[in-house]
Amino acid sequence: MAALLTATVVAGLGPILIYVWAPPPKGQRKSGLKVSLQGDLTSIPPKSVVQFNAPANSAFLMATGGGQNSPGDATFGGFLVNPGEGQQLEVFATRCPHLGCSVGFSPPDGIFKCPCHGSQFNIKGDVIHGPATAGLATLAWRRGSQPNEIVVDGLILGQGQ
């Protein structure tokens, strides 16, 4: 009986321990990822959002977290937001902090909506309707060398990159 119980515990814990303590796959490295947007950063109207995706074979790294999102977690998309009222541009991850679904922006309502469980966030990324209890995670970014370019902290994936 003891052998059977031990084998069951080892079979269950083995994959979990490998997942938690495994080193990152070879070939991954942190980098600033250049993203070209359709328009000049200065031409983004107040209270509007520009969605973008990570370049091929890369992911963005979340700078902040909350809920199921933690700083350093990967996401494959982002939103550049001009909240208006003379505020700074912000960049949010597309991942919902509730269970990780991809949120979308609804221009008529001016809010982010999660299609999976109905969480909603205002244009500043704050929760306005649950079940999410934390706001949208932010991405660390800076202006790029071109007027329509931003550079977002990220991770280049895969071998030989």
Short mmCIF file of C-alpha atoms in Angstrom, two decimals:
data_model
loop_
_atom_site.label_atom_id
_atom_site.label_comp_id
_atom_site.label_asym_id
_atom_site.label_seq_id
_atom_site.Cartn_x
_atom_site.Cartn_y
_atom_site.Cartn_z
CA MET A 1 0.00 0.00 0.00
CA ALA A 2 2.84 2.38 0.88
CA ALA A 3 4.54 1.73 -2.46
CA LEU A 4 1.32 2.45 -4.33
CA LEU A 5 0.78 5.69 -2.41
CA THR A 6 4.39 6.77 -2.98
CA ALA A 7 4.16 6.05 -6.71
CA THR A 8 0.94 8.06 -6.94
CA VAL A 9 2.46 11.06 -5.14
CA VAL A 10 5.64 10.98 -7.26
CA ALA A 11 3.64 10.67 -10.49
CA GLY A 12 1.51 13.67 -9.49
CA LEU A 13 4.25 15.91 -8.11
CA GLY A 14 6.94 15.16 -10.73
CA PRO A 15 5.48 17.27 -13.56
CA ILE A 16 4.59 20.07 -11.16
CA LEU A 17 8.13 20.25 -9.76
CA ILE A 18 9.65 20.23 -13.25
CA TYR A 19 7.30 23.06 -14.29
CA VAL A 20 8.16 25.16 -11.22
CA TRP A 21 11.94 24.63 -11.15
CA ALA A 22 12.84 24.05 -14.78
CA PRO A 23 15.21 26.61 -16.29
CA PRO A 24 13.86 28.71 -19.15
CA PRO A 25 14.21 27.09 -22.57
CA LYS A 26 17.51 27.73 -24.32
CA GLY A 27 17.59 30.63 -26.72
CA GLN A 28 15.24 32.93 -24.79
CA ARG A 29 16.51 36.38 -23.92
CA LYS A 30 15.05 39.63 -22.69
CA SER A 31 14.97 42.46 -25.18
CA GLY A 32 13.20 45.66 -26.10
CA LEU A 33 10.69 44.69 -28.79
CA LYS A 34 10.01 47.29 -31.48
CA VAL A 35 6.36 47.73 -32.44
CA SER A 36 5.31 49.91 -35.38
CA LEU A 37 1.85 51.45 -35.05
CA GLN A 38 -0.31 52.75 -37.90
CA GLY A 39 -0.09 56.39 -36.85
CA ASP A 40 2.15 58.84 -35.08
CA LEU A 41 2.00 58.59 -31.27
CA THR A 42 1.09 62.27 -31.04
CA SER A 43 -1.95 61.75 -33.28
CA ILE A 44 -3.75 59.25 -31.03
CA PRO A 45 -7.01 60.96 -30.04
CA PRO A 46 -7.96 61.29 -26.36
CA LYS A 47 -9.88 58.32 -24.90
CA SER A 48 -8.79 56.02 -27.70
CA VAL A 49 -6.91 52.74 -27.88
CA VAL A 50 -4.49 51.18 -30.37
CA GLN A 51 -4.14 47.40 -30.16
CA PHE A 52 -0.89 45.70 -31.19
CA ASN A 53 0.68 42.25 -31.12
CA ALA A 54 4.13 41.01 -30.18
CA PRO A 55 6.49 40.46 -33.11
CA ALA A 56 6.87 36.87 -34.34
CA ASN A 57 8.75 34.54 -31.97
CA SER A 58 8.49 36.97 -29.07
CA ALA A 59 6.29 37.94 -26.12
CA PHE A 60 5.86 41.03 -23.99
CA LEU A 61 6.68 40.89 -20.29
CA MET A 62 4.19 42.36 -17.83
CA ALA A 63 5.63 45.08 -15.61
CA THR A 64 2.78 44.89 -13.08
CA GLY A 65 0.29 42.23 -12.19
CA GLY A 66 -2.73 41.34 -10.16
CA GLY A 67 -5.12 38.43 -10.09
CA GLN A 68 -3.74 35.70 -12.36
CA ASN A 69 -1.15 38.09 -13.88
CA SER A 70 2.24 38.59 -12.24
CA PRO A 71 5.16 40.88 -13.09
CA GLY A 72 7.36 39.01 -15.57
CA ASP A 73 4.51 36.93 -17.03
CA ALA A 74 4.34 36.80 -20.82
CA THR A 75 1.57 38.19 -22.98
CA PHE A 76 1.32 38.33 -26.75
CA GLY A 77 -0.60 41.56 -27.20
CA GLY A 78 -1.01 45.03 -25.81
CA PHE A 79 -3.06 48.21 -25.93
CA LEU A 80 -1.57 51.70 -26.25
CA VAL A 81 -4.06 53.98 -24.51
CA ASN A 82 -4.49 57.75 -24.56
CA PRO A 83 -6.69 58.23 -21.47
CA GLY A 84 -7.18 61.91 -22.35
CA GLU A 85 -7.35 64.89 -19.99
CA GLY A 86 -3.63 65.64 -20.49
CA GLN A 87 -2.58 62.28 -19.05
CA GLN A 88 0.40 60.21 -20.19
CA LEU A 89 0.00 57.40 -22.73
CA GLU A 90 -0.24 53.99 -21.07
CA VAL A 91 0.31 50.45 -22.31
CA PHE A 92 -1.72 47.52 -20.98
CA ALA A 93 -1.45 43.77 -21.52
CA THR A 94 -4.36 42.14 -23.34
CA ARG A 95 -4.57 39.36 -20.72
CA CYS A 96 -7.50 39.50 -18.30
CA PRO A 97 -6.34 39.24 -14.67
CA HIS A 98 -9.25 36.94 -13.85
CA LEU A 99 -8.29 33.81 -15.82
CA GLY A 100 -6.04 35.04 -18.64
CA CYS A 101 -8.48 35.42 -21.55
CA SER A 102 -7.74 38.14 -24.09
CA VAL A 103 -9.75 41.29 -23.47
CA GLY A 104 -10.93 43.56 -26.27
CA PHE A 105 -11.71 47.26 -26.40
CA SER A 106 -15.27 48.40 -27.14
CA PRO A 107 -15.06 51.89 -28.71
CA PRO A 108 -18.79 52.68 -28.34
CA ASP A 109 -18.65 51.95 -24.61
CA GLY A 110 -15.08 53.20 -24.07
CA ILE A 111 -14.21 50.13 -21.97
CA PHE A 112 -12.22 46.91 -22.15
CA LYS A 113 -14.34 43.74 -22.02
CA CYS A 114 -13.39 40.14 -21.35
CA PRO A 115 -15.46 37.76 -23.50
CA CYS A 116 -14.91 34.77 -21.20
CA HIS A 117 -16.51 35.82 -17.91
CA GLY A 118 -17.70 39.39 -18.43
CA SER A 119 -15.08 41.42 -16.55
CA GLN A 120 -14.92 45.06 -17.62
CA PHE A 121 -12.21 47.69 -17.21
CA ASN A 122 -12.25 51.45 -17.76
CA ILE A 123 -9.80 53.19 -20.09
CA LYS A 124 -7.31 53.51 -17.21
CA GLY A 125 -7.32 49.70 -16.76
CA ASP A 126 -9.30 49.72 -13.49
CA VAL A 127 -11.98 47.08 -12.81
CA ILE A 128 -15.52 48.38 -13.22
CA HIS A 129 -17.28 44.98 -13.31
CA GLY A 130 -16.03 41.60 -12.04
CA PRO A 131 -15.35 38.77 -11.58
CA ALA A 132 -11.83 40.22 -12.01
CA THR A 133 -10.60 41.82 -8.78
CA ALA A 134 -7.43 43.41 -10.19
CA GLY A 135 -6.91 45.90 -13.01
CA LEU A 136 -5.17 45.26 -16.31
CA ALA A 137 -1.42 44.66 -16.08
CA THR A 138 0.86 47.31 -17.56
CA LEU A 139 3.77 46.81 -19.93
CA ALA A 140 7.03 48.73 -19.58
CA TRP A 141 7.62 50.76 -22.75
CA ARG A 142 9.29 53.80 -24.25
CA ARG A 143 9.03 55.76 -27.46
CA GLY A 144 10.98 54.32 -30.37
CA SER A 145 13.23 56.09 -32.86
CA GLN A 146 10.35 56.60 -35.32
CA PRO A 147 7.23 58.73 -34.60
CA ASN A 148 4.99 55.66 -34.92
CA GLU A 149 7.21 53.25 -32.96
CA ILE A 150 7.22 52.04 -29.38
CA VAL A 151 9.67 49.67 -27.70
CA VAL A 152 8.12 47.27 -25.18
CA ASP A 153 10.06 45.11 -22.71
CA GLY A 154 9.80 41.54 -23.87
CA LEU A 155 11.31 38.18 -24.46
CA ILE A 156 12.63 36.73 -27.71
CA LEU A 157 11.62 33.06 -27.87
CA GLY A 158 13.22 30.06 -29.49
CA GLN A 159 16.62 28.76 -30.50
CA GLY A 160 19.30 30.88 -32.12
CA GLN A 161 17.47 34.18 -31.71
#
